[in-house]
Short mmCIF file of C-alpha atoms and ligand atoms in Angstrom, two decimals:
data_model
loop_
_atom_site.label_atom_id
_atom_site.label_comp_id
_atom_site.label_asym_id
_atom_site.label_seq_id
_atom_site.Cartn_x
_atom_site.Cartn_y
_atom_site.Cartn_z
CA MET A 1 22.90 -0.15 -9.18
CA GLU A 2 19.41 1.37 -8.85
CA TYR A 3 17.04 -0.69 -6.65
CA ARG A 4 14.01 -1.37 -8.79
CA HIS A 5 11.27 -3.68 -7.75
CA THR A 6 7.59 -3.68 -8.75
CA PRO A 7 5.32 -4.53 -5.87
CA VAL A 8 3.08 -7.48 -6.49
CA LEU A 9 -0.70 -7.46 -5.89
CA LEU A 10 -0.42 -3.98 -4.47
CA ALA A 11 -4.11 -3.00 -4.71
CA GLU A 12 -5.30 -6.41 -3.29
CA VAL A 13 -2.81 -6.22 -0.33
CA THR A 14 -3.72 -2.70 0.65
CA GLN A 15 -7.43 -3.41 0.34
CA GLN A 16 -7.15 -6.76 2.26
CA LEU A 17 -5.18 -5.14 5.15
CA SER A 18 -8.22 -2.77 5.86
CA LEU A 19 -5.73 0.13 6.31
CA GLN A 20 -7.12 3.07 8.28
CA PRO A 21 -5.55 6.35 9.23
CA GLY A 22 -3.57 5.75 12.39
CA SER A 23 -3.09 2.05 11.93
CA ILE A 24 0.15 0.30 13.08
CA ILE A 25 1.41 -1.74 10.26
CA VAL A 26 4.53 -3.99 10.11
CA ASP A 27 5.94 -4.84 6.80
CA CYS A 28 8.19 -7.80 7.50
CA THR A 29 9.76 -7.85 4.08
CA LEU A 30 10.33 -4.24 3.29
CA GLY A 31 12.54 -4.64 0.16
CA GLY A 32 12.37 -1.43 -1.91
CA ALA A 33 9.27 -0.31 0.05
CA GLY A 34 6.87 -0.69 -2.95
CA HIS A 35 4.11 -1.93 -0.63
CA ALA A 36 5.25 0.12 2.32
CA LYS A 37 5.08 3.45 0.50
CA ARG A 38 1.38 2.88 -0.42
CA ILE A 39 0.74 1.63 3.19
CA GLN A 40 2.23 4.79 4.48
CA ASP A 41 0.09 6.95 2.29
CA LEU A 42 -3.03 5.21 3.46
CA ILE A 43 -2.30 5.14 7.19
CA GLY A 44 -1.37 8.81 7.06
CA PRO A 45 0.86 10.85 9.31
CA THR A 46 -0.81 9.47 12.46
CA GLY A 47 -0.17 5.84 11.45
CA THR A 48 3.02 3.89 12.27
CA LEU A 49 4.95 1.90 9.77
CA VAL A 50 7.53 -0.64 10.82
CA GLY A 51 9.62 -2.00 8.11
CA ILE A 52 11.80 -5.09 8.63
CA ASP A 53 14.41 -6.38 6.19
CA GLN A 54 17.48 -8.49 6.74
CA ASP A 55 19.18 -6.90 3.78
CA ASP A 56 21.06 -3.69 4.09
CA THR A 57 20.68 -2.74 0.42
CA ALA A 58 16.89 -3.07 0.76
CA LEU A 59 16.78 -0.90 3.85
CA ASP A 60 18.96 1.76 2.11
CA ALA A 61 16.57 1.80 -0.83
CA ALA A 62 13.53 1.93 1.38
CA SER A 63 14.87 4.81 3.40
CA ASN A 64 15.06 6.79 0.06
CA THR A 65 11.49 5.99 -0.77
CA LEU A 66 9.59 6.35 2.52
CA ARG A 67 8.59 9.40 4.43
CA LEU A 68 10.94 9.23 7.32
CA GLY A 69 10.16 10.41 10.89
CA GLN A 70 9.07 9.26 14.24
CA GLN A 71 6.15 7.24 12.80
CA THR A 72 8.50 5.31 10.57
CA ILE A 73 10.62 2.59 12.10
CA LEU A 74 13.08 0.71 9.84
CA LEU A 75 14.65 -2.32 11.49
CA LYS A 76 17.51 -4.62 10.15
CA GLY A 77 16.69 -8.12 11.04
CA ASN A 78 15.06 -11.42 10.30
CA PHE A 79 11.34 -11.77 10.63
CA GLY A 80 12.04 -15.00 12.43
CA GLU A 81 12.91 -12.66 15.35
CA ILE A 82 9.79 -10.55 15.34
CA ASP A 83 9.34 -10.87 19.08
CA ARG A 84 12.68 -9.39 19.81
CA LEU A 85 12.57 -6.74 17.06
CA LEU A 86 9.07 -5.38 17.91
CA THR A 87 9.71 -5.40 21.61
CA GLU A 88 12.96 -3.38 21.04
CA ALA A 89 10.86 -0.99 18.85
CA GLY A 90 8.50 -0.37 21.85
CA LEU A 91 5.33 -1.83 20.16
CA VAL A 92 2.58 -3.38 22.21
CA SER A 93 0.12 -4.48 19.50
CA VAL A 94 -0.07 -4.45 15.73
CA ASP A 95 -3.08 -3.74 13.34
CA GLY A 96 -1.55 -5.37 10.25
CA PHE A 97 1.36 -7.48 9.04
CA LEU A 98 2.57 -7.94 5.50
CA PHE A 99 5.03 -10.68 4.39
CA ASP A 100 6.00 -10.50 0.73
CA LEU A 101 8.27 -13.48 0.60
CA GLY A 102 11.35 -14.42 -1.42
CA VAL A 103 14.06 -12.42 -3.06
CA SER A 104 13.52 -9.10 -4.66
CA SER A 105 14.42 -8.42 -8.25
CA PRO A 106 17.56 -6.44 -7.30
CA GLN A 107 18.88 -9.33 -5.12
CA LEU A 108 18.66 -11.46 -8.21
CA ASP A 109 20.44 -8.66 -10.17
CA PHE A 110 23.20 -7.83 -7.65
CA PRO A 111 25.85 -9.93 -9.17
CA GLU A 112 28.01 -10.62 -6.11
CA ARG A 113 25.35 -12.57 -4.18
CA GLY A 114 25.30 -15.60 -6.31
CA PHE A 115 21.47 -16.01 -6.25
CA SER A 116 21.19 -16.10 -10.00
CA TYR A 117 22.16 -18.87 -12.43
CA LYS A 118 22.27 -16.30 -15.09
CA VAL A 119 25.45 -14.66 -14.11
CA ASP A 120 28.78 -16.18 -13.03
CA ASN A 121 29.63 -15.40 -9.37
CA PRO A 122 30.80 -17.06 -6.15
CA LEU A 123 28.11 -19.32 -4.65
CA ASP A 124 27.00 -17.35 -1.66
CA MET A 125 23.18 -16.89 -1.48
CA ARG A 126 22.95 -15.55 2.00
CA MET A 127 20.32 -12.90 2.29
CA ASP A 128 22.08 -11.45 5.29
CA PRO A 129 25.81 -12.06 4.75
CA SER A 130 26.64 -10.62 8.12
CA ASN A 131 24.57 -13.07 10.09
CA ALA A 132 24.58 -16.48 8.46
CA PRO A 133 27.18 -19.08 8.96
CA MET A 134 26.87 -21.15 5.85
CA THR A 135 27.00 -20.14 2.13
CA ALA A 136 25.71 -22.23 -0.79
CA ARG A 137 29.28 -23.13 -1.46
CA ASP A 138 29.61 -24.57 2.13
CA VAL A 139 26.39 -26.56 1.62
CA LEU A 140 27.72 -28.02 -1.56
CA ALA A 141 31.05 -28.89 -0.02
CA GLU A 142 29.80 -30.37 3.32
CA TYR A 143 26.47 -32.03 2.96
CA SER A 144 26.40 -35.69 2.25
CA GLU A 145 24.78 -36.93 -0.92
CA SER A 146 21.57 -37.95 0.70
CA GLU A 147 21.35 -34.57 2.42
CA LEU A 148 21.80 -32.81 -0.94
CA THR A 149 19.15 -35.01 -2.47
CA ARG A 150 16.78 -34.12 0.32
CA VAL A 151 17.45 -30.35 -0.03
CA ILE A 152 17.11 -30.34 -3.78
CA ARG A 153 14.05 -32.60 -3.81
CA ASP A 154 12.15 -30.99 -0.85
CA PHE A 155 12.98 -27.42 -1.39
CA GLY A 156 13.29 -27.43 -5.18
CA GLU A 157 10.74 -30.06 -5.87
CA GLU A 158 13.20 -31.27 -8.56
CA ARG A 159 12.55 -34.72 -10.07
CA TRP A 160 16.26 -35.27 -10.83
CA ALA A 161 17.41 -34.43 -7.27
CA SER A 162 19.35 -37.63 -6.63
CA ARG A 163 21.08 -37.40 -9.85
CA ILE A 164 22.05 -33.88 -9.32
CA ALA A 165 23.33 -34.67 -5.79
CA GLU A 166 25.35 -37.64 -7.21
CA PHE A 167 26.92 -35.35 -9.85
CA ILE A 168 27.67 -32.72 -7.27
CA VAL A 169 29.47 -35.20 -5.03
CA ALA A 170 31.42 -36.55 -7.97
CA ALA A 171 32.44 -33.04 -9.12
CA ARG A 172 33.52 -31.81 -5.67
CA ALA A 173 35.85 -34.85 -5.39
CA ARG A 174 37.77 -33.47 -8.45
CA ARG A 175 37.79 -29.84 -7.12
CA PRO A 176 35.57 -27.54 -5.00
CA ILE A 177 32.50 -26.10 -6.48
CA GLU A 178 32.99 -22.36 -6.23
CA THR A 179 30.86 -20.50 -8.71
CA THR A 180 27.29 -20.36 -10.06
CA PHE A 181 28.30 -21.34 -13.54
CA GLU A 182 30.23 -24.40 -12.26
CA LEU A 183 27.08 -25.50 -10.53
CA VAL A 184 24.95 -24.78 -13.55
CA GLU A 185 27.29 -27.04 -15.70
CA ILE A 186 27.04 -29.93 -13.15
CA ILE A 187 23.23 -29.62 -13.09
CA LYS A 188 23.08 -29.63 -16.87
CA ASP A 189 25.23 -32.74 -16.97
CA ALA A 190 23.07 -34.51 -14.49
CA ILE A 191 19.68 -33.81 -16.18
CA PRO A 192 19.19 -35.85 -19.36
CA ALA A 193 19.18 -33.76 -22.45
CA SER A 194 15.60 -34.83 -23.40
CA ALA A 195 14.36 -33.38 -20.00
CA ARG A 196 16.31 -30.19 -20.43
CA ARG A 197 14.76 -29.34 -23.74
CA SER A 198 11.55 -27.88 -22.45
CA GLY A 199 10.38 -25.92 -19.46
CA PRO A 200 12.34 -23.44 -17.31
CA HIS A 201 16.03 -23.23 -16.95
CA PRO A 202 17.38 -26.59 -15.63
CA ALA A 203 19.16 -24.88 -12.68
CA ARG A 204 16.15 -22.97 -11.51
CA LYS A 205 14.84 -25.54 -8.99
CA THR A 206 18.25 -26.46 -7.60
CA PHE A 207 19.12 -22.82 -6.99
CA GLN A 208 15.87 -22.15 -5.27
CA ALA A 209 16.48 -25.28 -3.04
CA LEU A 210 19.93 -24.03 -2.02
CA ARG A 211 18.69 -20.52 -1.31
CA ILE A 212 15.95 -21.92 0.95
CA GLU A 213 18.49 -24.09 2.80
CA VAL A 214 21.09 -21.42 3.18
CA ASN A 215 18.60 -18.97 4.66
CA HIS A 216 16.55 -21.55 6.63
CA GLU A 217 13.51 -19.97 4.91
CA MET A 218 10.90 -22.55 5.77
CA GLU A 219 11.60 -22.69 9.56
CA VAL A 220 11.90 -18.96 9.70
CA LEU A 221 8.60 -18.37 7.88
CA GLU A 222 6.68 -20.65 10.23
CA ARG A 223 8.25 -19.06 13.31
CA GLY A 224 7.58 -15.59 11.86
CA LEU A 225 3.94 -16.19 11.01
CA ARG A 226 3.22 -17.71 14.45
CA ALA A 227 4.87 -14.76 16.22
CA ALA A 228 3.04 -12.16 14.03
CA VAL A 229 -0.36 -13.68 14.87
CA ARG A 230 0.53 -13.21 18.56
CA TRP A 231 1.21 -9.53 18.12
CA LEU A 232 -2.03 -8.81 16.31
CA GLY A 233 -4.83 -7.00 18.07
CA PRO A 234 -8.46 -8.16 17.69
CA GLY A 235 -9.48 -7.51 14.05
CA GLY A 236 -5.91 -7.07 12.95
CA ARG A 237 -4.93 -8.70 9.77
CA ILE A 238 -1.96 -10.65 8.35
CA ALA A 239 -1.28 -10.81 4.52
CA VAL A 240 1.21 -13.13 3.10
CA ILE A 241 2.29 -13.27 -0.58
CA SER A 242 4.05 -16.50 -1.41
CA TYR A 243 5.82 -17.44 -4.72
CA HIS A 244 6.05 -21.20 -4.57
CA SER A 245 4.02 -24.16 -3.35
CA LEU A 246 6.31 -24.90 -0.33
CA GLU A 247 5.78 -21.52 1.16
CA ASP A 248 2.18 -21.34 0.28
CA ARG A 249 1.69 -24.82 2.09
CA ILE A 250 3.30 -23.41 5.19
CA VAL A 251 1.00 -20.34 5.14
CA LYS A 252 -2.06 -22.41 4.51
CA ASN A 253 -1.26 -24.79 7.35
CA VAL A 254 -0.39 -22.30 9.86
CA PHE A 255 -3.63 -20.37 9.10
CA SER A 256 -5.70 -23.39 9.16
CA GLU A 257 -4.30 -24.73 12.40
CA LEU A 258 -4.71 -21.36 14.24
CA SER A 259 -8.30 -21.02 12.86
CA ARG A 260 -9.33 -24.25 14.27
CA GLY A 261 -10.72 -24.56 17.71
CA CYS A 262 -10.98 -27.62 19.95
CA ASP A 263 -9.30 -30.66 18.42
CA CYS A 264 -10.42 -33.25 20.95
CA PRO A 265 -11.70 -36.61 19.75
CA PRO A 266 -15.37 -36.29 18.84
CA ASP A 267 -16.44 -38.88 21.39
CA LEU A 268 -15.02 -36.90 24.40
CA PRO A 269 -18.13 -35.35 26.26
CA VAL A 270 -16.39 -32.09 27.15
CA CYS A 271 -13.28 -30.36 25.68
CA ALA A 272 -10.09 -31.19 27.37
CA CYS A 273 -7.66 -29.34 25.06
CA GLY A 274 -9.11 -25.88 25.66
CA LYS A 275 -7.95 -24.65 22.22
CA LYS A 276 -9.73 -21.69 20.83
CA PRO A 277 -9.41 -20.36 17.33
CA VAL A 278 -7.29 -17.36 17.20
CA LEU A 279 -7.56 -16.54 13.41
CA HIS A 280 -10.33 -16.37 10.85
CA VAL A 281 -9.20 -17.13 7.35
CA VAL A 282 -10.34 -14.27 5.05
CA THR A 283 -9.20 -15.72 1.74
CA ARG A 284 -10.70 -19.22 1.43
CA LYS A 285 -8.94 -19.38 -1.90
CA ALA A 286 -5.66 -17.63 -2.37
CA VAL A 287 -5.84 -14.37 -4.30
CA ILE A 288 -3.88 -14.38 -7.54
CA PRO A 289 -2.84 -11.47 -9.88
CA THR A 290 -4.80 -10.62 -12.91
CA ALA A 291 -3.53 -11.47 -16.38
CA ASP A 292 -2.92 -7.78 -16.81
CA GLU A 293 -0.61 -7.61 -13.77
CA ILE A 294 1.35 -10.75 -14.95
CA GLU A 295 1.79 -9.18 -18.36
CA ARG A 296 3.20 -6.03 -16.75
CA ASN A 297 5.28 -7.92 -14.17
CA LEU A 298 6.30 -11.45 -14.95
CA ARG A 299 7.59 -11.93 -11.42
CA ALA A 300 3.94 -11.84 -10.29
CA ARG A 301 2.99 -14.99 -12.19
CA SER A 302 3.32 -17.42 -9.29
CA ALA A 303 2.20 -15.08 -6.45
CA LYS A 304 -0.49 -16.21 -4.07
CA LEU A 305 -1.95 -13.93 -1.42
CA ARG A 306 -3.49 -15.27 1.72
CA VAL A 307 -5.07 -13.20 4.45
CA ALA A 308 -6.33 -14.06 7.96
CA GLU A 309 -7.85 -11.86 10.81
CA ARG A 310 -7.23 -12.11 14.54
CA VAL A 311 -10.47 -13.00 16.19
C1 SAM B 401 9.97 -9.77 -2.37
S1 SAM B 401 10.99 -8.60 -1.57
C2 SAM B 401 9.89 -7.49 -0.88
C3 SAM B 401 9.50 -6.40 -1.96
C4 SAM B 401 8.63 -5.34 -1.29
N1 SAM B 401 7.36 -5.84 -0.82
C5 SAM B 401 8.53 -4.20 -2.31
O1 SAM B 401 7.37 -3.96 -2.72
O2 SAM B 401 9.42 -3.45 -2.51
C6 SAM B 401 11.36 -9.55 -0.18
C7 SAM B 401 12.23 -8.92 0.80
O3 SAM B 401 12.18 -9.65 2.03
C8 SAM B 401 13.48 -9.69 2.47
N2 SAM B 401 13.39 -10.96 3.30
C9 SAM B 401 13.27 -12.29 2.89
N3 SAM B 401 13.22 -13.07 3.92
C10 SAM B 401 13.40 -12.32 5.03
C11 SAM B 401 13.41 -12.58 6.47
N4 SAM B 401 13.38 -13.99 6.90
N5 SAM B 401 13.59 -11.63 7.38
C12 SAM B 401 13.76 -10.41 6.88
N6 SAM B 401 13.67 -9.96 5.64
C13 SAM B 401 13.49 -11.00 4.64
C14 SAM B 401 14.41 -9.80 1.43
O4 SAM B 401 15.63 -9.35 1.80
C15 SAM B 401 13.73 -8.86 0.44
O5 SAM B 401 14.30 -7.56 0.41
#
């Protein structure tokens, strides 16, 4: 299948990263290299592009799109391990980081991965199948009802989380839940018909929750952001595009914490914590796509871009 993915907020990202000829830029979520290609054009032949992705299909697609050579370093791995990946690549400091979170359109389309509730497939959902112990099927088989409720409520923001968990536990007692369509049916049974009539697909939130749990997306994101900030040289920028409120909250909190200085109690005469701000938040309000972009690319509709600069 052809790897086709339209980059979101492309002009805004490249502008906010202040790309200069010769810059060293790390794209932590390379995907089909939609952003990376434009970055490469703007940093020119003297610039260095490092592209990271945990998915082989994305790396293959990117290597067909990008100009390859010494100044282009493609790394297979998880951005939660930026320290190891960038050390192994021989980098010392970075001028800009991009995180464009979530799954790419082809991952949703590749049938065998089980990310999509629209096609019937085994419940896998691992973004890097070679390096993750648990599939979505394992989560559904092994988690207790209260753990399932927590995952579906916290990562799916699903109001019917406890009912869905209850139905999953009842269904798996009859036989193991193996495929996406089996899970969709269980979710449909759990959510009252009146609540299913409007809004998005009833399985959307539960599928999102399982994907986040299987890939530890929230922990990895926080670890990746903190590590990236340590690699940035002064004036270097970090740009993050998120697609749901949980991710956006983590980005906002990490940026806000790292942009605060001393947090000693106000009545302390001198600072005892010694904390200095390491970031300046460039986007006080998240940048969102124009109506025109959303019309051209529906996937952009929930995107939020936040940018910070190393001080
Ligand atoms: C939205 S796509 C990126 C699309 C890309 N910006 C483009 O324009 O083509 C997100 C990519 O990040 C990758 N990804 C998600 N989480 C990751 C992680 N923790 N470590 C490495 N790659 C990750 C996915 O495999 C996917 O290819």
